[in-house]
XYZ file of C-alpha atoms in Angstrom:
730
model
C 14.286 -6.009 13.629
C 11.026 -6.010 15.786
C 10.555 -5.639 18.941
C 9.040 -7.980 21.351
C 5.572 -7.169 21.345
C 4.534 -9.376 18.185
C 5.560 -13.110 18.983
C 3.308 -15.327 17.410
C 4.019 -19.184 17.330
C 5.795 -20.799 14.445
C 4.198 -22.004 11.395
C 3.825 -25.865 10.103
C 6.648 -24.973 7.594
C 9.042 -22.857 10.134
C 12.391 -24.884 10.931
C 12.916 -24.686 14.481
C 16.330 -24.688 14.207
C 18.502 -22.306 12.213
C 22.329 -21.837 13.001
C 22.406 -23.365 16.526
C 19.659 -20.941 17.133
C 16.565 -22.611 18.867
C 13.540 -20.923 17.393
C 10.511 -20.023 19.635
C 8.501 -18.180 18.073
C 8.074 -15.218 15.007
C 8.732 -11.661 15.990
C 7.859 -10.455 12.336
C 7.471 -11.582 8.497
C 7.126 -9.900 5.560
C 7.821 -10.353 1.324
C 11.696 -10.401 2.364
C 11.596 -12.728 4.753
C 10.708 -13.895 8.544
C 12.478 -12.673 11.598
C 12.300 -15.431 14.620
C 13.093 -14.858 18.236
C 15.830 -17.592 18.925
C 18.033 -19.243 22.069
C 21.051 -20.989 22.224
C 21.825 -23.745 24.246
C 23.173 -21.456 27.051
C 19.842 -19.403 27.197
C 20.867 -15.961 24.743
C 17.868 -14.735 23.503
C 18.482 -13.286 19.566
C 16.575 -12.144 16.871
C 17.205 -14.191 13.810
C 16.284 -12.220 10.331
C 16.029 -15.013 7.833
C 15.570 -14.317 3.922
C 13.319 -16.643 2.054
C 14.886 -18.746 -0.348
C 13.453 -17.195 -3.468
C 14.645 -13.774 -2.989
C 18.233 -15.399 -1.933
C 18.103 -16.494 -5.366
C 18.438 -13.285 -7.454
C 21.588 -12.345 -8.557
C 22.542 -9.305 -6.558
C 21.042 -10.442 -3.296
C 23.636 -12.100 -1.946
C 26.076 -9.002 -1.956
C 23.650 -6.869 -0.586
C 23.327 -9.236 2.244
C 26.387 -9.485 2.829
C 26.922 -6.045 3.244
C 24.027 -5.441 5.315
C 26.537 -8.387 7.690
C 29.181 -6.166 7.399
C 27.872 -3.245 8.147
C 26.398 -4.350 11.176
C 28.986 -5.759 12.478
C 31.214 -2.521 11.752
C 29.186 -0.572 14.001
C 31.049 -1.026 17.795
C 28.794 1.164 19.798
C 27.107 0.712 23.502
C 23.516 2.022 21.911
C 23.396 0.044 18.601
C 22.299 -4.166 18.710
C 25.757 -5.810 17.695
C 25.479 -9.023 15.523
C 25.653 -12.325 17.621
C 25.741 -14.958 14.053
C 25.246 -14.676 10.245
C 25.733 -17.047 7.422
C 25.130 -15.049 4.034
C 26.249 -18.159 1.883
C 23.532 -20.125 3.822
C 20.068 -21.744 1.187
C 18.217 -19.313 3.502
C 20.754 -16.664 4.287
C 20.416 -15.351 7.790
C 21.424 -12.957 10.709
C 21.086 -12.937 14.231
C 21.776 -10.115 16.791
C 21.059 -9.753 20.194
C 17.489 -9.261 20.784
C 15.674 -6.645 22.860
C 12.636 -7.521 24.608
C 11.557 -3.932 24.942
C 8.781 -2.116 23.018
C 10.431 0.121 19.453
C 10.403 4.045 19.922
C 7.081 4.397 18.084
C 5.188 1.519 20.000
C 5.797 3.126 23.167
C 5.191 6.430 21.780
C 1.181 4.704 20.207
C 0.849 3.590 23.551
C 1.840 5.574 26.254
C 2.191 9.442 24.933
C 5.174 11.424 24.129
C 8.028 10.796 26.246
C 8.854 13.747 28.941
C 12.143 15.487 28.894
C 14.812 13.476 30.897
C 13.586 11.012 28.517
C 14.091 12.646 25.531
C 17.896 13.495 26.749
C 18.636 10.182 27.412
C 17.055 8.741 24.051
C 18.993 11.447 21.799
C 21.986 11.406 23.746
C 22.535 7.412 22.946
C 20.955 7.511 19.506
C 23.053 10.376 18.279
C 26.033 8.622 19.280
C 24.900 5.028 18.189
C 24.584 6.758 14.578
C 28.552 8.941 15.559
C 29.615 5.257 15.668
C 27.979 4.596 11.944
C 29.683 7.494 10.760
C 32.817 6.800 12.409
C 32.670 2.798 9.990
C 32.072 4.893 7.285
C 28.297 4.050 6.900
C 25.078 6.074 6.233
C 22.215 4.055 8.682
C 19.761 5.683 6.142
C 16.821 4.409 8.170
C 16.421 6.066 11.521
C 12.576 5.957 12.526
C 10.493 5.196 15.334
C 10.638 1.754 14.674
C 14.441 0.882 14.409
C 15.393 2.219 17.926
C 14.208 -0.481 20.624
C 14.118 0.918 24.297
C 15.817 -1.055 26.767
C 15.675 -1.042 30.558
C 19.641 0.404 30.481
C 18.995 2.504 27.108
C 17.913 2.755 23.417
C 19.168 0.799 20.821
C 19.159 1.495 17.063
C 19.185 -1.012 15.097
C 18.470 -2.367 11.466
C 21.170 -1.620 9.636
C 19.168 -3.478 6.179
C 19.746 -0.274 3.684
C 23.024 1.498 5.189
C 25.399 2.341 2.580
C 28.957 3.439 2.507
C 29.427 7.078 3.204
C 30.646 7.656 0.060
C 28.233 7.162 -3.211
C 31.095 6.336 -5.366
C 31.273 3.354 -3.486
C 27.770 1.652 -3.783
C 27.312 2.846 -7.642
C 27.264 -0.900 -8.230
C 23.921 -1.389 -5.710
C 21.698 1.404 -6.261
C 20.031 3.829 -8.402
C 20.547 6.973 -8.598
C 16.765 7.361 -9.169
C 15.415 5.761 -5.911
C 14.173 6.713 -2.567
C 15.154 3.889 0.229
C 14.074 4.839 3.439
C 10.941 5.758 5.656
C 8.729 9.165 4.227
C 8.426 11.334 7.197
C 11.697 10.664 8.078
C 13.572 11.279 5.479
C 15.614 13.995 4.808
C 15.379 16.318 1.846
C 17.877 14.963 -0.129
C 16.572 11.692 0.308
C 13.117 12.500 -0.567
C 14.452 13.953 -4.098
C 16.846 11.104 -4.875
C 19.546 13.208 -4.628
C 22.297 10.303 -4.470
C 25.289 12.122 -4.262
C 24.183 14.439 -1.149
C 23.079 11.576 0.638
C 25.548 10.898 3.508
C 25.809 11.378 7.441
C 24.064 14.593 7.309
C 20.801 12.362 6.415
C 21.118 10.411 8.996
C 21.209 13.554 11.388
C 17.896 15.214 9.912
C 16.049 11.936 10.498
C 17.630 11.924 13.890
C 15.387 15.427 14.455
C 12.443 14.066 13.046
C 12.556 11.081 15.116
C 13.532 12.995 18.789
C 10.289 15.889 17.621
C 8.194 12.297 16.940
C 8.979 11.420 20.634
C 8.705 14.616 22.054
C 4.746 15.634 20.650
C 3.487 11.983 19.324
C 3.714 12.682 15.801
C 5.685 13.068 12.876
C 7.318 16.629 12.578
C 5.896 16.635 8.588
C 2.385 14.944 9.259
C 1.056 11.864 8.076
C -1.025 10.796 4.811
C 0.154 9.869 1.327
C 4.086 9.222 0.362
C 3.926 11.973 -1.829
C 2.819 14.342 0.307
C 5.339 13.435 2.980
C 7.971 14.038 0.559
C 6.337 17.566 -0.598
C 6.499 18.848 2.946
C 9.723 17.294 4.234
C 11.465 19.038 0.958
C 8.967 22.512 0.931
C 7.199 22.929 4.662
C 8.872 24.005 7.839
C 8.723 21.454 10.472
C 5.714 21.468 13.362
C 7.639 21.612 16.028
C 4.621 22.612 18.513
C 5.469 20.572 21.695
C 8.557 19.895 21.799
C 10.453 21.282 25.553
C 11.889 24.701 24.748
C 15.667 23.663 25.801
C 15.201 21.193 22.504
C 13.940 23.635 20.031
C 17.663 24.896 18.823
C 19.094 21.534 18.639
C 16.111 20.223 16.658
C 15.663 23.559 14.161
C 19.699 22.689 13.438
C 18.784 18.921 12.604
C 16.505 19.828 10.490
C 17.723 22.416 8.330
C 16.860 21.791 4.381
C 20.751 22.363 3.404
C 22.504 19.043 4.528
C 26.044 21.508 5.225
C 24.190 23.397 8.006
C 23.183 20.701 10.157
C 25.764 19.717 12.942
C 27.176 16.140 12.893
C 26.147 13.517 15.288
C 29.218 13.478 17.471
C 28.472 17.345 17.998
C 24.709 16.473 18.715
C 26.503 13.294 21.254
C 28.423 16.259 22.899
C 25.022 19.034 23.328
C 23.121 15.935 24.363
C 24.870 15.100 27.597
C 23.452 13.386 30.701
C 23.966 10.859 32.926
C 23.960 7.172 31.519
C 20.349 5.830 32.035
C 21.027 3.284 34.582
C 17.847 0.962 35.250
C 14.599 1.878 33.210
C 13.012 3.697 36.067
C 15.476 6.244 35.583
C 15.232 7.378 32.227
C 11.611 5.996 31.346
C 7.914 6.554 32.111
C 6.500 4.056 34.776
C 4.083 2.435 31.746
C 6.676 1.562 29.377
C 8.789 0.675 31.996
C 5.733 -1.962 32.517
C 5.971 -2.846 29.476
C 9.194 -3.974 29.313
C 8.556 -6.015 32.577
C 5.801 -7.807 30.719
C 7.546 -8.743 27.796
C 10.373 -9.922 29.490
C 8.795 -11.949 32.257
C 7.055 -13.599 28.901
C 10.338 -15.052 28.196
C 9.700 -17.412 31.341
C 7.201 -19.200 29.535
C 8.685 -19.411 25.953
C 8.467 -23.229 25.199
C 11.237 -25.407 23.793
C 10.212 -27.463 20.758
C 10.710 -30.970 19.084
C 13.662 -30.031 16.985
C 12.673 -30.507 12.708
C 15.817 -30.089 11.760
C 17.370 -33.165 10.857
C 20.027 -34.615 13.066
C 19.645 -32.647 15.787
C 18.849 -33.920 18.809
C 16.264 -32.571 21.089
C 16.822 -29.964 23.805
C 16.714 -30.966 27.315
C 13.754 -29.402 29.603
C 15.028 -25.784 30.731
C 16.163 -25.667 34.295
C 15.701 -22.934 36.671
C 18.980 -21.594 36.384
C 18.259 -21.419 32.736
C 15.089 -19.344 33.046
C 16.785 -16.740 35.911
C 19.536 -16.339 32.871
C 16.721 -15.120 30.195
C 15.537 -12.756 32.548
C 19.166 -11.353 33.298
C 19.063 -9.128 30.531
C 15.922 -7.258 30.914
C 13.355 -7.730 33.829
C 15.744 -8.585 36.653
C 17.049 -4.889 35.947
C 13.573 -3.944 35.847
C 12.741 -5.686 39.068
C 15.636 -4.308 40.609
C 14.237 -0.414 39.541
C 10.555 -1.379 40.561
C 10.694 -3.282 43.822
C 8.681 -6.003 45.381
C 5.305 -4.844 43.323
C 6.719 -5.239 40.226
C 7.947 -8.712 41.376
C 4.521 -9.139 42.468
C 3.198 -8.556 39.630
C 5.047 -10.981 37.743
C 5.196 -13.975 40.088
C 2.272 -15.803 38.873
C 3.414 -15.724 35.387
C 6.160 -18.074 36.776
C 5.669 -21.718 35.040
C 6.351 -23.751 38.690
C 3.425 -20.392 40.206
C 0.461 -22.293 42.111
C -3.006 -21.098 42.004
C -2.512 -19.978 38.580
C -6.570 -19.854 37.270
C -7.136 -23.092 34.603
C -7.275 -21.661 31.034
C -10.323 -20.064 29.420
C -12.399 -21.662 27.186
C -11.858 -20.491 23.554
C -14.310 -18.375 21.779
C -15.530 -17.115 18.229
C -14.461 -13.842 17.723
C -15.031 -11.323 15.288
C -12.575 -8.848 14.713
C -13.217 -4.759 13.817
C -10.611 -2.536 13.063
C -11.753 0.553 12.471
C -11.881 4.671 13.303
C -14.054 4.726 15.824
C -12.776 7.626 17.685
C -10.856 9.699 14.994
C -11.349 11.999 11.457
C -13.388 8.927 10.123
C -15.331 8.109 12.828
C -19.093 8.407 11.535
C -17.606 5.556 8.800
C -16.226 3.403 11.613
C -18.718 3.659 13.716
C -20.938 2.293 10.990
C -19.139 -0.351 10.138
C -19.104 -1.594 13.957
C -22.823 -1.503 14.487
C -23.602 -3.445 11.234
C -20.870 -6.301 12.476
C -22.500 -6.102 16.379
C -25.975 -6.413 14.446
C -24.774 -9.161 12.376
C -23.563 -11.482 14.834
C -26.561 -10.481 16.990
C -28.872 -11.861 14.125
C -26.242 -14.803 13.834
C -26.629 -15.728 17.904
C -30.647 -15.447 17.631
C -30.997 -18.774 15.852
C -31.712 -21.211 17.567
C -29.655 -23.754 15.444
C -26.577 -22.124 15.890
C -23.885 -24.439 16.329
C -21.748 -21.397 18.404
C -21.746 -17.809 20.071
C -20.047 -15.173 18.298
C -18.615 -12.849 20.067
C -17.066 -9.159 18.624
C -13.985 -7.703 19.472
C -13.276 -4.157 18.742
C -10.016 -2.300 18.169
C -10.400 1.504 17.541
C -6.828 2.943 15.802
C -8.061 6.482 15.405
C -7.562 6.470 11.617
C -3.958 7.257 12.770
C -1.567 5.470 10.282
C 0.821 5.350 13.377
C -1.641 2.957 16.134
C -2.672 1.027 12.659
C -0.363 -1.686 12.925
C -0.721 -2.212 17.154
C -4.498 -1.508 16.402
C -4.060 -4.384 14.044
C -2.222 -6.637 16.258
C -4.768 -6.622 19.002
C -6.816 -8.698 16.718
C -4.294 -10.659 15.020
C -2.094 -12.194 17.594
C -5.729 -13.289 19.634
C -6.501 -16.668 18.628
C -9.832 -16.368 19.379
C -10.261 -13.771 16.416
C -11.223 -15.755 13.585
C -11.921 -12.484 10.836
C -11.794 -9.266 10.872
C -13.681 -6.982 9.478
C -12.083 -3.641 8.237
C -10.050 -1.773 8.471
C -12.410 1.534 7.385
C -9.631 3.343 5.580
C -6.768 3.214 2.916
C -3.853 4.027 4.802
C -3.990 2.515 8.478
C -4.859 -0.384 6.432
C -1.748 -0.200 4.979
C 0.268 0.626 7.469
C -1.681 -2.995 9.233
C -0.310 -4.892 6.647
C 2.519 -6.589 8.014
C 0.094 -8.167 10.522
C -2.492 -9.270 8.523
C 0.112 -11.139 6.112
C 1.873 -12.608 10.030
C -1.343 -13.978 10.803
C -2.997 -15.057 7.925
C -6.414 -14.639 9.025
C -9.344 -13.321 6.731
C -9.448 -9.429 6.474
C -12.807 -7.840 5.136
C -12.859 -4.827 4.241
C -15.963 -2.832 2.618
C -14.411 0.824 2.291
C -10.424 0.597 1.636
C -10.146 0.942 -1.964
C -6.163 1.573 -2.056
C -4.596 -0.875 -4.661
C -1.702 -1.242 -2.624
C -3.634 -3.139 -0.530
C -3.499 -6.275 -1.971
C -0.788 -6.369 -3.788
C 0.094 -10.423 -5.237
C 3.685 -8.990 -7.222
C 4.295 -7.575 -3.656
C 3.446 -10.832 -1.287
C 0.636 -8.537 0.727
C -2.523 -8.775 1.344
C -2.552 -12.510 1.031
C -5.581 -13.046 2.594
C -7.722 -9.932 2.560
C -11.168 -9.849 0.951
C -11.685 -5.754 -0.601
C -15.658 -5.786 -0.698
C -15.104 -2.210 -2.373
C -13.518 -1.309 -5.955
C -10.043 0.539 -5.981
C -9.933 3.491 -6.204
C -8.506 3.807 -9.801
C -11.657 1.756 -11.139
C -14.213 4.458 -9.236
C -12.899 7.175 -11.091
C -13.341 5.612 -14.229
C -16.930 4.721 -12.833
C -17.392 9.004 -12.808
C -16.201 9.387 -16.261
C -18.452 6.109 -17.699
C -20.790 7.918 -15.579
C -20.466 11.444 -17.099
C -20.564 10.471 -20.505
C -23.664 8.285 -20.580
C -26.039 10.894 -18.560
C -24.233 14.286 -19.763
C -22.322 13.346 -22.722
C -19.398 16.406 -22.055
C -16.691 17.470 -24.691
C -14.358 18.965 -22.745
C -14.292 17.414 -18.767
C -12.169 19.012 -16.155
C -10.568 17.068 -13.939
C -8.812 18.314 -10.869
C -6.375 16.109 -8.643
C -5.144 17.271 -5.076
C -1.666 15.952 -4.147
C -3.226 15.926 -0.227
C -3.761 12.157 -0.477
C -2.092 11.573 -3.273
C -2.294 7.587 -3.795
C -6.413 8.081 -3.643
C -6.394 11.030 -5.933
C -3.566 10.346 -8.189
C -5.621 6.776 -8.591
C -8.523 8.808 -9.414
C -7.415 11.368 -11.539
C -6.030 8.379 -13.499
C -9.359 5.882 -13.433
C -11.465 9.074 -14.761
C -8.778 10.239 -17.755
C -8.881 6.869 -18.905
C -12.767 6.465 -18.591
C -12.827 9.435 -20.198
C -10.174 8.637 -23.103
C -12.123 5.407 -23.603
C -15.276 7.370 -25.008
C -12.607 8.979 -27.489
C -13.071 12.347 -24.728
C -9.903 14.133 -23.848
C -10.415 16.059 -20.676
C -8.579 19.136 -19.005
C -6.567 18.086 -16.006
C -5.240 20.186 -13.311
C -3.163 19.474 -10.171
C -2.992 21.744 -6.826
C -0.653 21.263 -4.185
C -1.829 19.637 -0.935
C -3.829 21.712 1.341
C -5.428 22.943 -2.099
C -3.546 25.713 -2.077
C -4.590 28.058 -5.099
C -7.959 26.069 -5.811
C -10.129 29.094 -6.605
C -7.592 30.281 -8.817
C -7.562 27.126 -10.358
C -10.704 26.367 -10.736
C -11.399 30.320 -12.409
C -8.765 28.970 -15.171
C -10.311 26.107 -16.104
C -13.792 27.601 -16.100
C -12.113 29.778 -18.581
C -10.798 26.954 -20.396
C -14.289 25.772 -21.217
C -14.380 22.630 -19.647
C -18.419 21.754 -19.216
C -18.014 18.892 -16.320
C -15.918 18.830 -13.310
C -14.337 15.714 -12.065
C -12.903 16.001 -8.332
C -9.882 14.000 -7.109
C -9.636 14.975 -3.768
C -10.738 14.763 -0.083
C -13.563 16.486 1.931
C -12.077 19.452 2.542
C -10.958 20.306 -0.780
C -14.554 19.569 -2.734
C -16.346 21.636 -0.193
C -14.373 24.381 -1.271
C -14.704 23.682 -4.585
C -18.348 22.912 -4.399
C -18.342 27.008 -3.026
C -15.857 28.332 -5.593
C -17.820 26.813 -8.493
C -21.092 28.151 -7.104
C -19.676 31.176 -7.038
C -18.425 31.234 -10.505
C -21.859 29.992 -11.602
C -20.876 26.848 -13.477
C -23.702 24.653 -13.319
C -22.207 21.634 -15.483
C -22.078 18.593 -13.973
C -19.599 17.983 -10.942
C -18.799 14.772 -9.930
C -16.522 13.300 -7.192
C -15.337 10.031 -5.629
C -15.416 7.682 -2.329
C -13.071 9.943 -0.048
C -15.750 12.953 -0.604
C -19.165 10.412 -0.103
C -20.882 10.869 2.710
C -23.302 13.366 5.377
C -20.347 15.693 5.635
C -20.520 16.694 2.374
C -24.166 17.741 2.526
C -23.137 19.491 5.847
C -20.291 21.541 4.495
C -21.068 22.406 1.499
C -24.633 23.128 2.295
C -26.336 25.027 -0.900
C -23.646 24.516 -2.994
C -23.497 20.747 -2.888
C -26.984 20.892 -5.057
C -26.464 18.960 -8.451
C -23.621 17.617 -7.417
C -23.163 13.457 -8.864
C -20.815 10.955 -6.374
C -19.876 7.488 -6.829
C -18.753 5.319 -3.769
C -19.164 1.398 -3.033
C -22.199 1.538 -1.179
C -25.711 0.899 -1.391
C -28.532 3.193 0.120
C -30.558 0.122 2.498
C -33.677 2.228 2.384
C -33.836 1.608 -1.623
C -33.644 -2.180 -0.948
C -36.669 -4.556 0.562
C -34.097 -6.814 1.208
C -32.245 -4.634 3.791
C -35.893 -4.113 5.503
C -35.544 -6.168 8.112
C -31.692 -5.051 8.414
C -33.095 -1.015 8.652
C -35.820 -2.327 11.356
C -32.718 -4.037 14.039
C -31.051 -0.985 13.116
C -33.605 1.446 14.155
C -34.526 -0.635 17.009
C -30.845 -1.093 18.557
C -29.512 2.302 17.462
C -32.878 4.603 17.049
C -31.442 5.427 14.115
C -31.407 4.788 10.120
C -28.162 3.048 9.607
C -25.351 4.849 8.771
C -23.410 4.211 5.058
C -21.427 1.214 5.022
C -23.247 -0.184 7.804
C -25.246 -2.482 5.790
C -21.966 -3.501 3.952
C -20.016 -4.291 6.962
C -23.441 -6.194 7.963
C -23.295 -8.648 4.617
C -19.741 -9.227 4.900
C -20.331 -10.501 8.876
C -23.057 -13.060 8.318
C -20.703 -13.610 4.874
C -17.763 -14.850 7.027
C -19.964 -16.199 10.124
C -21.581 -18.288 7.515
C -18.510 -20.035 6.467
C -17.034 -20.314 9.667
C -20.014 -22.831 10.154
C -19.871 -24.419 6.970
C -16.206 -25.533 8.006
C -16.698 -26.041 11.689
C -20.052 -28.608 10.078
C -17.793 -30.298 7.974
C -15.075 -31.042 9.923
C -16.926 -30.822 13.695
C -14.027 -29.026 15.104
C -12.868 -25.112 14.798
C -12.070 -24.113 11.322
C -8.355 -23.151 11.052
C -8.559 -19.561 10.442
C -5.641 -19.525 8.243
C -7.487 -21.597 5.434
C -10.907 -19.388 5.648
C -9.127 -16.692 2.901
C -9.097 -19.250 0.351
C -12.623 -20.142 1.054
C -13.923 -17.240 0.942
C -12.274 -15.912 -1.939
C -13.621 -18.548 -4.101
C -17.590 -17.952 -2.530
C -20.580 -15.422 -3.403
C -21.438 -12.991 -1.207
C -25.145 -12.851 -1.461
C -26.510 -10.206 1.645
C -29.442 -7.921 1.802
C -27.591 -5.386 -0.098
C -26.317 -6.543 -2.809
C -24.258 -10.032 -4.446
C -20.902 -9.608 -4.580
C -17.825 -12.103 -5.745
C -14.146 -11.678 -5.568
C -11.312 -12.683 -7.770
C -8.414 -15.277 -6.654
C -6.580 -12.356 -5.055
C -9.448 -11.132 -2.647
C -10.457 -8.104 -5.135
C -13.918 -7.233 -5.715
C -15.681 -8.751 -9.256
C -17.559 -6.520 -10.726
C -18.600 -2.922 -10.683
C -19.360 -2.222 -6.770
C -19.982 1.669 -7.511
C -23.158 3.053 -6.734
C -24.202 6.136 -7.987
C -25.785 9.130 -5.991
C -27.459 13.042 -6.852
C -27.799 15.010 -4.471
C -31.384 16.929 -4.104
C -32.550 19.171 -1.691
C -29.882 18.545 0.738
C -29.924 14.667 0.280
C -28.943 11.777 -0.922
C -30.772 10.478 -4.310
C -29.449 7.316 -5.229
C -29.267 6.043 -8.862
C -27.892 2.843 -9.044
C -25.043 1.402 -10.366
C -22.243 2.832 -12.331
C -22.478 1.840 -15.718
C -19.626 -0.859 -16.575
C -18.148 1.057 -19.671
C -18.438 4.132 -22.126
C -21.826 4.365 -23.811
C -20.628 2.530 -26.744
C -19.120 -0.303 -24.838
C -22.139 0.096 -21.940
C -23.553 -3.248 -20.573
C -20.408 -5.124 -22.077
């Protein structure tokens, strides 16, 4: 169940009343349903989880939902969020739990950094006690993670028993599969990662608890981030990264993170080892910035509107009285006020509905959002895209006939998956943002999907080729337009180019498992592309971190490969370039989008010569239509445009054009949720290229451009072929 931070308004099709709860807004939404913030006539707040009707029609769904309700009701602990009501038999089954106005542990750590020592002990002691209650009820939670722990003024709360199971696996055979991995990668026990159903039990929650406490202490998961497959591998085989954990907690965490379930302590034993005074108030156990976040969110509850009923036969509510508003504070903000004193109260006073001197509302802006990695490992690509957006907005604003003026709002996710959702919500919850250019990276985009799908405003990416970003089957990415091909298609294009230009007979394919979704898709696409031309490749796979890379490359050369395709990331591609150079291999060497860029030229040096790379980016210097853009970039930033700056420039003007058209047709600011459908039917004709989209938002056509490395620079080879030689031009 979500915390309070992402509250957005109700949509036109949302009900206003469910099971006696007046709905005030949406806390979250996904493929399974919606979570609303609800309020009873007495003023009690609740998180109301409602399942979509089409899900409820599935044969086994109601049994699973009923099990979730029963599991949550069986857990009795002051540190677990209680169930307030439920109806598994309703047309759209719903479950209401007590609402906690504080952030999740994940939100707090992303926003304010790791927790200090006392906070960690209070957190650990309370969550351990909650897990002990879960296990005493004969259950296994199975999804203990930062998003499922809420930080309240009087201590943390464990939430979400949606995938809890009976501790006896035999009791659940009718509802589970033996090969299904359930839970959150990075916070799974090894037995969960390997889907060893018979070994999953209370000890699995203890392992996840260790991951959670390590994350709270260091700000990072103990087995890193990245592709699911890589996380699973590290969880099973690698030792956890506990650098930065306070020394007093290290023995406990090492015990929790033992690979053998039998070697881990019980939750009750952990609670005994983490004995600490009760939290008291937020200022007693939480850092000041987190206390302030709780205060802000609690204060927002004062201003929540009543809404007209849309459920038949329901009388409209009476206006909220001052006493009811005071009641809303009692569960959260009042405790903060007691802890924070007059300074906190003064900070909240002017947000009261009856406060005097409240400034008038600001005029609405017309804003383009940018979500990108601007200060992390992919900052070159992210900064280039930001510059492209700013130049496009400046070009639009320079028009004398413009009907409005555009602004730019930037949200830096630092290339960090744990920051991605918050970075996205900083844009999607701003009503002035009419569309987002970004994300700049696959996995930050994937983590931001809940925010995109809740808001349904247009999200236009020029570099995120992960196939799961747009998935109609999973009801996600509903408003995304991808102006670049998916990675599997990029891999096919490498194979098509190799056949058209080099005619290999035995190409070698190397897949690196570090970033497995990208690498696996490139490998799959290249293999398919070669086989379409009647060529059987020689594939190999190396573990994450490119362990054994040089040895495997030597074996591939000895096996007689006459071309090499690298399905992996930049660091391993640099090593591969140098190793193949040392081996004297002079055949065609190809790599894809996540290797392309100036970093490969710098780091591989002389060994990069002769490589061919494919990416969804055009060199603006090769197109006369882009001359004005190149000149503007040099004038504004003093350099030639970086890779992807031109694509961001084109896509921003494409968005602005259709916002303007919608405004001129209606005479008013367009509803941003109507724009994705319009954009998907339109054709982008920009300074660099002409692109169209299918009804799902994916790029139509090729979109992959080929480059040869010559004399330390990239030379454009033009579009990649659309098929192997015998199908060229089809």
